[in-house]
PDB file of C-alpha atoms in Angstrom:
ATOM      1  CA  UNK A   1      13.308  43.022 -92.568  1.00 60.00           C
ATOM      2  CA  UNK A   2      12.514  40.133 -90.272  1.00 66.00           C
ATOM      3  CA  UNK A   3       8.684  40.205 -88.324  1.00 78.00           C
ATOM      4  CA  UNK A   4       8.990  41.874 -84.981  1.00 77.00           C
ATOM      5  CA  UNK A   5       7.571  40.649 -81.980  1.00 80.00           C
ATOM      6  CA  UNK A   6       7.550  44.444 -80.289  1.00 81.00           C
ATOM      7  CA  UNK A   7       5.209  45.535 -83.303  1.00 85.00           C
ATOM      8  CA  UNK A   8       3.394  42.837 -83.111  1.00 85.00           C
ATOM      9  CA  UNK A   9       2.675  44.032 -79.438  1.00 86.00           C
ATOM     10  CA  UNK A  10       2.221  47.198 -80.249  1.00 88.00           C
ATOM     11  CA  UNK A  11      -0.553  46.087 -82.866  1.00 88.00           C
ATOM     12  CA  UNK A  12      -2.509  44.283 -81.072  1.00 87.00           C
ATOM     13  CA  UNK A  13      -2.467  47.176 -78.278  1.00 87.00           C
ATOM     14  CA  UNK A  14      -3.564  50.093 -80.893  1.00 88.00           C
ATOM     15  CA  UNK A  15      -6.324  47.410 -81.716  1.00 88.00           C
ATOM     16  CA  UNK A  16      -7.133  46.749 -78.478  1.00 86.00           C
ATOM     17  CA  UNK A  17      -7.143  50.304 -77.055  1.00 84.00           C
ATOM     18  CA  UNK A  18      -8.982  51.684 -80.659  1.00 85.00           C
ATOM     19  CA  UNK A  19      -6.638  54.533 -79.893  1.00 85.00           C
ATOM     20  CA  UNK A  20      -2.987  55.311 -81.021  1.00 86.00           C
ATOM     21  CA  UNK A  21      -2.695  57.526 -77.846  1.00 84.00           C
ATOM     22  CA  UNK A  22      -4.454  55.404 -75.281  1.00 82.00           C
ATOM     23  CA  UNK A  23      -1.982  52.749 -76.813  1.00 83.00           C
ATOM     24  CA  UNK A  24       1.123  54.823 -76.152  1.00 82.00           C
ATOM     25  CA  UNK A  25       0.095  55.708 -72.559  1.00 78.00           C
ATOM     26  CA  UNK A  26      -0.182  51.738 -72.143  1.00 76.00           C
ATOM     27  CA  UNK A  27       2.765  51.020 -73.544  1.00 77.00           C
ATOM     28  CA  UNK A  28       4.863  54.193 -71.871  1.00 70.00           C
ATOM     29  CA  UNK A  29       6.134  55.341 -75.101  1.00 79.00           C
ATOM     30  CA  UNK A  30       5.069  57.854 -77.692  1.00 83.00           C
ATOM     31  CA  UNK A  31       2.359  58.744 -79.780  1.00 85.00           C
ATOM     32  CA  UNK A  32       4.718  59.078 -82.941  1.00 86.00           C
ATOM     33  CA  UNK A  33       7.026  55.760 -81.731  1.00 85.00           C
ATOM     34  CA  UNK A  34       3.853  53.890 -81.808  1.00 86.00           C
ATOM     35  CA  UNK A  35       2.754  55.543 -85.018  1.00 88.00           C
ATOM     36  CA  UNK A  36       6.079  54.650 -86.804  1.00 88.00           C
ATOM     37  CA  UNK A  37       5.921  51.122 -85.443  1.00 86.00           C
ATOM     38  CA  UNK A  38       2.689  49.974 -86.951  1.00 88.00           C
ATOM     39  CA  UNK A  39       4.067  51.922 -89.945  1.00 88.00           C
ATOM     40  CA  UNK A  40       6.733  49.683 -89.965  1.00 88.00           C
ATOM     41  CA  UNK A  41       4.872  46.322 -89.935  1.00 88.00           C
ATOM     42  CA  UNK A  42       2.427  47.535 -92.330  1.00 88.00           C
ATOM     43  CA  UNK A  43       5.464  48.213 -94.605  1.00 88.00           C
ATOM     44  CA  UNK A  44       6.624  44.904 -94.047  1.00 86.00           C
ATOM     45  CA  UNK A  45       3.073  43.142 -94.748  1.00 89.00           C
ATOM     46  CA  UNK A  46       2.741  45.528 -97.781  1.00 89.00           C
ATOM     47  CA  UNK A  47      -0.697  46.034 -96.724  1.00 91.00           C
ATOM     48  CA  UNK A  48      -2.661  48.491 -94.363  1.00 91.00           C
ATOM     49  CA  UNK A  49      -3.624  47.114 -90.881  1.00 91.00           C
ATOM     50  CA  UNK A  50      -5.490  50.285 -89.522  1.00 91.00           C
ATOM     51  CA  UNK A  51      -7.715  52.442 -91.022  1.00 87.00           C
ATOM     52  CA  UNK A  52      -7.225  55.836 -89.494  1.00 79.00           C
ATOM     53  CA  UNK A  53     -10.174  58.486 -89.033  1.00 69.00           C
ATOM     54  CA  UNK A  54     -10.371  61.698 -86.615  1.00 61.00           C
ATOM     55  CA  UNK A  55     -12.495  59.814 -84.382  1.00 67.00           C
ATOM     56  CA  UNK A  56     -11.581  55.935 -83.947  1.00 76.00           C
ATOM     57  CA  UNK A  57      -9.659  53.662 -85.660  1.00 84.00           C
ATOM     58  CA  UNK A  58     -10.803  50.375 -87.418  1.00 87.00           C
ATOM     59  CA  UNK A  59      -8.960  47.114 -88.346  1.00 91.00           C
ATOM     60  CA  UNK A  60      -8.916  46.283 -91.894  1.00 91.00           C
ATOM     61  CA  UNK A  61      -9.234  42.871 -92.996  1.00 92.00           C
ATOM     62  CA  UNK A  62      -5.533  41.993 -93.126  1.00 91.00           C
ATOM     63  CA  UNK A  63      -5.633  43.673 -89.505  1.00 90.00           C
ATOM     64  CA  UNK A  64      -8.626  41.355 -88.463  1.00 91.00           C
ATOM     65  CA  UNK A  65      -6.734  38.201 -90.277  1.00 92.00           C
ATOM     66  CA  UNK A  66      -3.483  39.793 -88.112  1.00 91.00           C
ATOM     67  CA  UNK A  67      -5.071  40.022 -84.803  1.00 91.00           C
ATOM     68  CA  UNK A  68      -5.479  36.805 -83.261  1.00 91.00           C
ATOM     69  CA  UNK A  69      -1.956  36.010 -84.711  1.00 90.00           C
ATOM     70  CA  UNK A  70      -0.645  38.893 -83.031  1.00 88.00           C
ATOM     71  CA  UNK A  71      -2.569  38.063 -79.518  1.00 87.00           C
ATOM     72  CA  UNK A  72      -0.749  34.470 -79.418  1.00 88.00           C
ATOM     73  CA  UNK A  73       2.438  35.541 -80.026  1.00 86.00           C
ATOM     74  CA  UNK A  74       1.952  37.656 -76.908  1.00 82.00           C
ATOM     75  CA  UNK A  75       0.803  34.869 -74.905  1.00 82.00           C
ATOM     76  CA  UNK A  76       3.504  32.495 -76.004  1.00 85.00           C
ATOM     77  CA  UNK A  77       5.992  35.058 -74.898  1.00 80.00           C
ATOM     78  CA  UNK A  78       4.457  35.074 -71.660  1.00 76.00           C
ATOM     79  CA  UNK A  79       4.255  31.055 -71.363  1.00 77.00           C
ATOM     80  CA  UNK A  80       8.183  31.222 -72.518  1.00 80.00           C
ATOM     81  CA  UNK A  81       9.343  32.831 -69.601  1.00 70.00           C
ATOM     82  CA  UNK A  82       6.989  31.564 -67.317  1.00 68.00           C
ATOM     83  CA  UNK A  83       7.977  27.822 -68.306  1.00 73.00           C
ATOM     84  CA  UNK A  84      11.805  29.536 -68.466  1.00 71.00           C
ATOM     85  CA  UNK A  85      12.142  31.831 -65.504  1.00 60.00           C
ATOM     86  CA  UNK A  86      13.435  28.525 -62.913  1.00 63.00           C
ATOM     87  CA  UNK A  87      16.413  28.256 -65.013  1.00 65.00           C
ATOM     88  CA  UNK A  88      17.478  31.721 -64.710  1.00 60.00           C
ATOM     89  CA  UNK A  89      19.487  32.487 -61.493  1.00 58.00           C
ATOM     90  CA  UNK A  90      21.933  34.529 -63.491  1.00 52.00           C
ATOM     91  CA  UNK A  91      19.421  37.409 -63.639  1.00 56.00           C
ATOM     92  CA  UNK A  92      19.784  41.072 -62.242  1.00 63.00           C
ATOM     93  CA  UNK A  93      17.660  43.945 -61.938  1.00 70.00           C
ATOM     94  CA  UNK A  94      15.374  46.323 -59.827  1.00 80.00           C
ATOM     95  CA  UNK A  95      11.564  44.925 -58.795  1.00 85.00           C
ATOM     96  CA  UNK A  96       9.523  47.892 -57.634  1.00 88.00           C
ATOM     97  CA  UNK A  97       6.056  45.911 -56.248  1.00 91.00           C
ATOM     98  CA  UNK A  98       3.315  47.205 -54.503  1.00 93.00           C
ATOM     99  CA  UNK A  99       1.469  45.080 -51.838  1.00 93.00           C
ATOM    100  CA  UNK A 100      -1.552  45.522 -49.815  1.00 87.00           C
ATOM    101  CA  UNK A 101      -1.075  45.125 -46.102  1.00 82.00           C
ATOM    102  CA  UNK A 102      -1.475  41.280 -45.002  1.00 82.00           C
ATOM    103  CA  UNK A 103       0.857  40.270 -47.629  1.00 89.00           C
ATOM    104  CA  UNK A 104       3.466  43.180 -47.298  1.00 90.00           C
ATOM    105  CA  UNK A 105       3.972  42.856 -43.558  1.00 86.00           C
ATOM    106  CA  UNK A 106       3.829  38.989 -43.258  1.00 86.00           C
ATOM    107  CA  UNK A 107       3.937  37.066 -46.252  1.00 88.00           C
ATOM    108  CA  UNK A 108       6.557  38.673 -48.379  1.00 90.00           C
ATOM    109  CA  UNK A 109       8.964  39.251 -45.625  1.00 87.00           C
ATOM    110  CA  UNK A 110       9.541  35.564 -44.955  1.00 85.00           C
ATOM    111  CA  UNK A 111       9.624  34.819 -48.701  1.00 89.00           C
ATOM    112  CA  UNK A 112      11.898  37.543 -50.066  1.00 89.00           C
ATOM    113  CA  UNK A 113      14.775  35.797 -48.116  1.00 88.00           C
ATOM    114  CA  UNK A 114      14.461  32.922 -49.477  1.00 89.00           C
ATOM    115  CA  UNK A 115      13.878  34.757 -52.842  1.00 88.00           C
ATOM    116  CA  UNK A 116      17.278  36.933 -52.697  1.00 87.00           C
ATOM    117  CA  UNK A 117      19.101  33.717 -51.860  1.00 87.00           C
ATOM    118  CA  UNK A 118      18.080  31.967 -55.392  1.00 84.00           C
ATOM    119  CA  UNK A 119      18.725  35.061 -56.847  1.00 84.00           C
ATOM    120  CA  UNK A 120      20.483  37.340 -55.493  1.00 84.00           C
ATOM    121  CA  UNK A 121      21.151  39.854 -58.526  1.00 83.00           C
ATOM    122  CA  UNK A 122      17.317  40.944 -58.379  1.00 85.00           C
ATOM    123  CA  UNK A 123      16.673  43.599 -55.451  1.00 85.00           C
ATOM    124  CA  UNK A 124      13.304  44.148 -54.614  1.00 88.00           C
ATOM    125  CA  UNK A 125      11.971  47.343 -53.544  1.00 89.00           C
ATOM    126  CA  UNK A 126       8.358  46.787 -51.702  1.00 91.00           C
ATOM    127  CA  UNK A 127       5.736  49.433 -50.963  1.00 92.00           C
ATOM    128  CA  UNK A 128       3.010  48.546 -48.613  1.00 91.00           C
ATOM    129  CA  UNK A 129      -0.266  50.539 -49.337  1.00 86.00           C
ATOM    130  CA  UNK A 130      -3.691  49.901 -50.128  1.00 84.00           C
ATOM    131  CA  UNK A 131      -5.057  49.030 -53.630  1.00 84.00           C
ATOM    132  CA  UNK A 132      -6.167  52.299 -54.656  1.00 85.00           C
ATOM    133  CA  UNK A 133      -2.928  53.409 -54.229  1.00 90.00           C
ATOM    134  CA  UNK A 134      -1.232  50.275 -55.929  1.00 91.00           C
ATOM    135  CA  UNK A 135      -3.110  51.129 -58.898  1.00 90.00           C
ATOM    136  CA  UNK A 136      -2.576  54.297 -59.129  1.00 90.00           C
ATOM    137  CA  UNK A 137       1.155  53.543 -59.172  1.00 91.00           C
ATOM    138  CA  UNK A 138       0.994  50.945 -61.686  1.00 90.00           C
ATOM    139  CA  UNK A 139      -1.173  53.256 -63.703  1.00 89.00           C
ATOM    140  CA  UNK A 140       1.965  56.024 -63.206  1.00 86.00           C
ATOM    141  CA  UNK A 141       4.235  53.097 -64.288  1.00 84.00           C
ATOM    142  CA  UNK A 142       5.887  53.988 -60.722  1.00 88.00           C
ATOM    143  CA  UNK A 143       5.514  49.872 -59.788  1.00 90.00           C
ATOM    144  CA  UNK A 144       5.870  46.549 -62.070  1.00 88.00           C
ATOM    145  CA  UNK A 145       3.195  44.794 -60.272  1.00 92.00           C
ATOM    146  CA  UNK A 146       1.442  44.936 -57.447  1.00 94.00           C
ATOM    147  CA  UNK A 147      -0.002  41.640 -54.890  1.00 94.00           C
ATOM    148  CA  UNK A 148      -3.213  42.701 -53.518  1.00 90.00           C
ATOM    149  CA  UNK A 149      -6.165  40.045 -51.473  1.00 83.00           C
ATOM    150  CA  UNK A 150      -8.915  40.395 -53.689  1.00 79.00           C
ATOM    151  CA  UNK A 151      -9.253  40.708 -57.896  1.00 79.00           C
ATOM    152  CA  UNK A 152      -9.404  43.955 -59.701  1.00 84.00           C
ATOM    153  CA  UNK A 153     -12.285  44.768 -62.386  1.00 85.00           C
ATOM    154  CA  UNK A 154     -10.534  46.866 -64.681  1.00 88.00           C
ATOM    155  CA  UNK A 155     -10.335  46.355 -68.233  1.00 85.00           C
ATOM    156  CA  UNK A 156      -6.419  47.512 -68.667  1.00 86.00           C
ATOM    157  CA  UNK A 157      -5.421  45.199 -65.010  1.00 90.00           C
ATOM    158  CA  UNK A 158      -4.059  41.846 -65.346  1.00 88.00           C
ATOM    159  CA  UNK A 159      -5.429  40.188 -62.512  1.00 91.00           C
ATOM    160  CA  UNK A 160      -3.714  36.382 -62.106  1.00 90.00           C
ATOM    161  CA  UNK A 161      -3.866  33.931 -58.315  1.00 91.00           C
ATOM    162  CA  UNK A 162      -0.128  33.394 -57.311  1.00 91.00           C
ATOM    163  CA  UNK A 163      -0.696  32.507 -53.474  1.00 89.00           C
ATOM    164  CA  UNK A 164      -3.560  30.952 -51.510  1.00 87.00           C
ATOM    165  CA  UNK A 165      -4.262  31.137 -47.875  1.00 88.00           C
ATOM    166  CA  UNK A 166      -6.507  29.529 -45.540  1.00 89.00           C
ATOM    167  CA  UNK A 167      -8.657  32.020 -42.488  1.00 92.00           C
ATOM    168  CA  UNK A 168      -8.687  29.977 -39.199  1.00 94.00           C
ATOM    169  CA  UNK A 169      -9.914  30.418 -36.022  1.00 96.00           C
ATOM    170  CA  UNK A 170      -7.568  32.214 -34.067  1.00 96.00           C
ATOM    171  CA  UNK A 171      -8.069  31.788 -30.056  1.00 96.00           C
ATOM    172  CA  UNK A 172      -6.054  32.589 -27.035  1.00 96.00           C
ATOM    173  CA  UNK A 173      -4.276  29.414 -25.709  1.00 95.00           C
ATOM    174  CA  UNK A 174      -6.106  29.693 -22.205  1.00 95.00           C
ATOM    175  CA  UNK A 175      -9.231  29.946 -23.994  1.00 95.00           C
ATOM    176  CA  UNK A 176     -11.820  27.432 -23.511  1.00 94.00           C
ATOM    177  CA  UNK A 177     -12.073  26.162 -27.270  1.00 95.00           C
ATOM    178  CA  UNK A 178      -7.896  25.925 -27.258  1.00 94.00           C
ATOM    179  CA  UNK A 179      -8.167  22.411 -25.771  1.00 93.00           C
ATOM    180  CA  UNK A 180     -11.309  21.067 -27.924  1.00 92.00           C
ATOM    181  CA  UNK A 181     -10.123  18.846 -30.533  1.00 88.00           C
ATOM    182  CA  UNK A 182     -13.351  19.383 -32.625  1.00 92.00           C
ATOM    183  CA  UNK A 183     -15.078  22.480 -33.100  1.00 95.00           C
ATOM    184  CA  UNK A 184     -18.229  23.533 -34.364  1.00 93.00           C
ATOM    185  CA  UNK A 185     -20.315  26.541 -35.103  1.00 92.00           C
ATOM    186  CA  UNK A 186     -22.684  26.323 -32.815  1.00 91.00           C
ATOM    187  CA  UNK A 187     -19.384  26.263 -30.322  1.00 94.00           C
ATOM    188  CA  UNK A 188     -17.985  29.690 -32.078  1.00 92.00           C
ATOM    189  CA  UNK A 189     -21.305  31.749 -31.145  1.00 91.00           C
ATOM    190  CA  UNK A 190     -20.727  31.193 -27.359  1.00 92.00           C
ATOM    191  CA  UNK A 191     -17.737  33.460 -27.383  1.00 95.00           C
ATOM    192  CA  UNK A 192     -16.954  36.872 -28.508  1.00 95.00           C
ATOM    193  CA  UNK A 193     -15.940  37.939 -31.388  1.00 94.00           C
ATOM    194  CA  UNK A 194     -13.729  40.363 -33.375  1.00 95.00           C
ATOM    195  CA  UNK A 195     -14.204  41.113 -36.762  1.00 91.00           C
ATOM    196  CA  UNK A 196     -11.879  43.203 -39.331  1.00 86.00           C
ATOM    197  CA  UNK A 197     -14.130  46.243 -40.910  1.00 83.00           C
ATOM    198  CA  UNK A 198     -16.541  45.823 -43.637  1.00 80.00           C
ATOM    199  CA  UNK A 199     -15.285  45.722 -46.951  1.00 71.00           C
ATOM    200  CA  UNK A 200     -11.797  44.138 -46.283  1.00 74.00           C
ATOM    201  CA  UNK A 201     -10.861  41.271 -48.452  1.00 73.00           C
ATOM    202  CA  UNK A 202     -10.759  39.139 -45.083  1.00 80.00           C
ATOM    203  CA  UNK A 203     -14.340  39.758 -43.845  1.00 84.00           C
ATOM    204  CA  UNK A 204     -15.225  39.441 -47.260  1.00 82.00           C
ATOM    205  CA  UNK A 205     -14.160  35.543 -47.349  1.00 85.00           C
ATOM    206  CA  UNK A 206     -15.445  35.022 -43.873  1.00 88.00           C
ATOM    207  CA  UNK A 207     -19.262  36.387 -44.912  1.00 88.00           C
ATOM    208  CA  UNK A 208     -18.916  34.468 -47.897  1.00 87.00           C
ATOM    209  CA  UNK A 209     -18.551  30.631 -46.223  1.00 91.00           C
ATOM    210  CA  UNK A 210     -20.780  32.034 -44.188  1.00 90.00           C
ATOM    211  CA  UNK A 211     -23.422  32.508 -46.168  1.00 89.00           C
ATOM    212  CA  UNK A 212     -22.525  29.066 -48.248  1.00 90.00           C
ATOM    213  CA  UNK A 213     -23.978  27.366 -44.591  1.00 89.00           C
ATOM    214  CA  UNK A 214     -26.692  29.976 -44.374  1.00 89.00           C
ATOM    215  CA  UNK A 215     -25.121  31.828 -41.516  1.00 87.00           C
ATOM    216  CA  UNK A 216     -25.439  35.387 -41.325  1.00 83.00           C
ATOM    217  CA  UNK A 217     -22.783  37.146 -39.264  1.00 83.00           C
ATOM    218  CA  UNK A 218     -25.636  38.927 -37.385  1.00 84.00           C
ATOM    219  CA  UNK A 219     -25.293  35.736 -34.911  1.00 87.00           C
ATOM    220  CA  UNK A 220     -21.834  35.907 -33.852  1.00 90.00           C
ATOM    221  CA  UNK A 221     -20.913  37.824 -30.533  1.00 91.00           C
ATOM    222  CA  UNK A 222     -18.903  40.872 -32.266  1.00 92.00           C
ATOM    223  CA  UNK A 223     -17.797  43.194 -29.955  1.00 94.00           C
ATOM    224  CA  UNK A 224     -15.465  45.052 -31.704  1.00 93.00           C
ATOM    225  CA  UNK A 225     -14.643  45.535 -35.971  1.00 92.00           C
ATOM    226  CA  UNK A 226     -10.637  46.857 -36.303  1.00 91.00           C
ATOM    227  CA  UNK A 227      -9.145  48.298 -39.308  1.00 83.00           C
ATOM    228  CA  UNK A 228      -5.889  46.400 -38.926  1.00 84.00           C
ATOM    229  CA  UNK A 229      -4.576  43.068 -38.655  1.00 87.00           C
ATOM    230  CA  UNK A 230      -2.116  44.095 -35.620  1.00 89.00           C
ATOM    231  CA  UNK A 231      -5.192  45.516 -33.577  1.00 92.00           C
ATOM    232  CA  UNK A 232      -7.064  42.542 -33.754  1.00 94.00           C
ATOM    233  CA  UNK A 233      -3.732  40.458 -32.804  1.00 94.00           C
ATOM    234  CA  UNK A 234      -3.302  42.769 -29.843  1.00 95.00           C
ATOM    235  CA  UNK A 235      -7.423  42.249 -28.762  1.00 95.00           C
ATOM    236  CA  UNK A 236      -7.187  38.925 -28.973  1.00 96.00           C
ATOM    237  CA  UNK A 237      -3.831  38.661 -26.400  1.00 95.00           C
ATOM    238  CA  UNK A 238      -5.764  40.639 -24.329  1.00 95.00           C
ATOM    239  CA  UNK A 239      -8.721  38.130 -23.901  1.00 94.00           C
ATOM    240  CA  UNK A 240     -11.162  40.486 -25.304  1.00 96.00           C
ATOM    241  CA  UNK A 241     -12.453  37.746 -27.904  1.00 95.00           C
ATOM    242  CA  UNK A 242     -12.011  35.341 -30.745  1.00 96.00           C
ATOM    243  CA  UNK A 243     -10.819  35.606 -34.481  1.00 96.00           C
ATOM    244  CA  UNK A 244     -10.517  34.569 -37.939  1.00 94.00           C
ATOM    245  CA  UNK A 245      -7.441  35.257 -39.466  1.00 91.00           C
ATOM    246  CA  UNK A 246      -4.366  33.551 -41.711  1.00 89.00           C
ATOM    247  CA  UNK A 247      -2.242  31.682 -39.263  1.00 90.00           C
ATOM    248  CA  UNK A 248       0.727  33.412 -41.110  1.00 87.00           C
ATOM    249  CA  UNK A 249       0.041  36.189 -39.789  1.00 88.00           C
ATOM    250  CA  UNK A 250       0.022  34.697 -36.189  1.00 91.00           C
ATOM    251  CA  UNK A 251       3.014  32.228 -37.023  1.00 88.00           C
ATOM    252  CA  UNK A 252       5.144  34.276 -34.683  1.00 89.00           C
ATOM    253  CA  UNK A 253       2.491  34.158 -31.519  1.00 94.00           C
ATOM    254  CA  UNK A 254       1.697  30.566 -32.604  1.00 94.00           C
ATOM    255  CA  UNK A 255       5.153  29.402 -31.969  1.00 92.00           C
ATOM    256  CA  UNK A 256       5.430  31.584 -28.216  1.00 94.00           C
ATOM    257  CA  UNK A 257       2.414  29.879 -27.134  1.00 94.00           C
ATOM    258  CA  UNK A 258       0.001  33.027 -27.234  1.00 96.00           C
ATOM    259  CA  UNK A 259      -2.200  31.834 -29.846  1.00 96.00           C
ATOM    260  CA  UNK A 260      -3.908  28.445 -31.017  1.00 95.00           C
ATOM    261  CA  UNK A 261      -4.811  28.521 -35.022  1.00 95.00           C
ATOM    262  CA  UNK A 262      -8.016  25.880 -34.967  1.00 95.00           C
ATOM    263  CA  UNK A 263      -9.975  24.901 -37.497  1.00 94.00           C
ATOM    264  CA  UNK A 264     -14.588  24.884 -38.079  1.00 95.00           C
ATOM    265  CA  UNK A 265     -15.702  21.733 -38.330  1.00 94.00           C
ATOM    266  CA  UNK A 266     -17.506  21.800 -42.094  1.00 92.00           C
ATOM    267  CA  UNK A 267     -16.022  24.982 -43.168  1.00 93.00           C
ATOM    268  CA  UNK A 268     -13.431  25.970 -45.057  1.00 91.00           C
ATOM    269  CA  UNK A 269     -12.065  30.303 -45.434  1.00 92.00           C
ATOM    270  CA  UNK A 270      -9.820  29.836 -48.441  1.00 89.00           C
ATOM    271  CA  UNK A 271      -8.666  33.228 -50.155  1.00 86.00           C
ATOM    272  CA  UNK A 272      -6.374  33.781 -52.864  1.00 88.00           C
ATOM    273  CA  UNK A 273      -3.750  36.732 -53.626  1.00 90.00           C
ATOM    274  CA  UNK A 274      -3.436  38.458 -56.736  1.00 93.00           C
ATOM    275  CA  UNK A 275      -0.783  39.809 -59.129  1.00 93.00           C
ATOM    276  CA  UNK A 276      -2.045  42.759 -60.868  1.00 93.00           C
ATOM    277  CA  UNK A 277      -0.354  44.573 -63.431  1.00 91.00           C
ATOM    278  CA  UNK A 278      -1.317  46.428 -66.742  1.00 88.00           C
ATOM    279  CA  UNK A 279      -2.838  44.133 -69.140  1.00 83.00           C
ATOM    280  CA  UNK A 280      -0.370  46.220 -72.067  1.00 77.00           C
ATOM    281  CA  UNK A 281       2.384  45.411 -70.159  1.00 76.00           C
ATOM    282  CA  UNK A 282       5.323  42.676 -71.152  1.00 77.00           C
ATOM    283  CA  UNK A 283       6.218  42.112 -67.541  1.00 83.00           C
ATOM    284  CA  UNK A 284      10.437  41.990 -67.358  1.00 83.00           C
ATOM    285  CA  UNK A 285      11.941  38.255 -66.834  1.00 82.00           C
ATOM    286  CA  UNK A 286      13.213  39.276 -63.319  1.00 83.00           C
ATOM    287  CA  UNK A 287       9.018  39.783 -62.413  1.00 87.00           C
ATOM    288  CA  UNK A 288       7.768  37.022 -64.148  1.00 86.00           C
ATOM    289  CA  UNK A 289      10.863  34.913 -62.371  1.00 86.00           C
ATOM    290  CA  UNK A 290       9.350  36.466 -58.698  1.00 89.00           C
ATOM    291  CA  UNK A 291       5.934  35.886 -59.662  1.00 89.00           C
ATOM    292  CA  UNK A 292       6.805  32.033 -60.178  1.00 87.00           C
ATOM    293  CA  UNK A 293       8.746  32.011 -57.540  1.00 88.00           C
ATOM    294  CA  UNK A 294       5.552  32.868 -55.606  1.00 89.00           C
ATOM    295  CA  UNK A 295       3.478  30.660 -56.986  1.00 86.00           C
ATOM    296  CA  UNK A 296       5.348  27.453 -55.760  1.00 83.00           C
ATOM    297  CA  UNK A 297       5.142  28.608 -52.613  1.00 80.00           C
ATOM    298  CA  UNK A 298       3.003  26.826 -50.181  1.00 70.00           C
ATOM    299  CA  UNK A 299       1.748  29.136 -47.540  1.00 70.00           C
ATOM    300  CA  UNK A 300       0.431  26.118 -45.257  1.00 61.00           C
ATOM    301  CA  UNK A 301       4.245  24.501 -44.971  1.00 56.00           C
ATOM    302  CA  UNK A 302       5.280  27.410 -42.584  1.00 50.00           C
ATOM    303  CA  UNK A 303       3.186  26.591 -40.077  1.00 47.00           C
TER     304      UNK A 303
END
């Protein structure tokens, strides 16, 4: 019998979960399968990997030895397609994604064109919903991955960059600061301003390079906080004040003339977007070939 990368994998998750049934709900198979697996590659070893009790379960030396052996092989998989997944236009499948709502309504939609084109065996079925809810369908095994604005903190969530995006100041073209060619801070606080609501990933990175100046957002003019980014578009048309937002998201008004993106002189709103999938998981070659795909995009060469 020739070493198997799937036990392997299945190894190192009993290991890492301490559990043969936390394993199997990681790995969406079970309990016995994963049982009979590690079974398997102890047979093949000729030595015991796991000691077994009622309440945990413990590596034994040859599983300790095994371990780190086992946790590269993983990763080299990974790397492999990775490194291989730009050759591959011959692939086919089903992505079911998950993406939280700046991304879903206008970043993906201008790259899964381009995306279908290279390959055009791989449909993609896209959900747009909030993280909690992208979680909970990756947890479900319901999505392969989800693209979210901000990392998760979760000990079984694979959290890796794949885009980055610039916030700039967002203005109506008859607006005063439309026609400056430099623009400053102390320029900003004459006007007012709208804000998205606390705690999203946007007014996160805006309080943050705030903050990095030692400006408090207690200074600027808001007059309004929206929950969306199409309410804020649609306050801004009307005159009612000045943003900060990703110009991708206002490429469409930029190029009507509604909207000037300018930029803060001395700061800098940068933001990346996450993949986020279960750390168990060996993500299929048709994801790992879209997640690539995304990160040799360059948001900034739209505009």
């Amino acid at each position: 019998m020739a070493l198997n990368f799937h036990q392997l994998h299945i190894f190192y998750t009993v290991a890492d979960k301490g559990s043969f049934s936390m394993a199997a709900q990681a790995l969406h198979m079970t309990q016995p399968a994963v049982t009979m697996q590690v079974q398997s590659l102890e047979d093949y070893f000729g030595t015991k990997l796991l000691q077994r009790s009622t309440k945990k379960i413990e590596l034994t030396e040859a599983g300790r030895t095994l371990l780190p052996f086992a946790k590269r092989s993983i990763d080299l998989i990974k790397d492999t397609d990775i490194a291989m997944s730009k050759f591959t236009h011959m692939l086919e499948g089903r992505l079911q994604l998950g993406a939280s709502l700046t991304i879903g309504e206008y970043i993906l939609p201008r790259l899964l064109g381009p995306f279908s084109k290279e390959y055009p065996s791989i449909s993609v079925s896209l959900k747009v919903m909030n993280t909690t809810q992208i979680l909970e369908e990756i947890f479900n095994h319901q999505l392969t991955f989800g693209l979210v604005e901000a990392p998760i903190h979760h000990p079984d969530v694979k959290a890796e960059i794949v885009l980055n995006d610039e916030l700039k100041l967002i203005v109506p073209s008859d607006h005063p600061l439309a026609v400056q060619e430099s623009i400053t801070l102390d320029d900003v606080l004459k006007y007012p301003f709208i804000l998205r609501e606390q705690g999203s990933g946007t007014r996160q990175v805006m309080e943050e390079e705030l903050q990095r100046v030692g400006f408090g957002t207690d200074r600027l003019k808001i007059v309004m906080e929206l929950g969306s980014t199409g309410a804020i578009k649609s306050a801004v048309e009307a005159g009612l004040g000045i943003t900060l937002m990703s110009p991708t998201a206002v490429r469409h008004e930029t190029a009507l003339g509604i909207f000037k993106v300018k930029s803060i002189e001395g700061l800098t709103f940068t933001r990346h977007f996450y993949s986020i999938y279960l750390q168990a998981a060996l993500l299929p070659i048709s994801a790992v070939t879209f997640l690539t795909f995304l990160r040799e995009r360059d948001l900034n060469a739209w505009l």
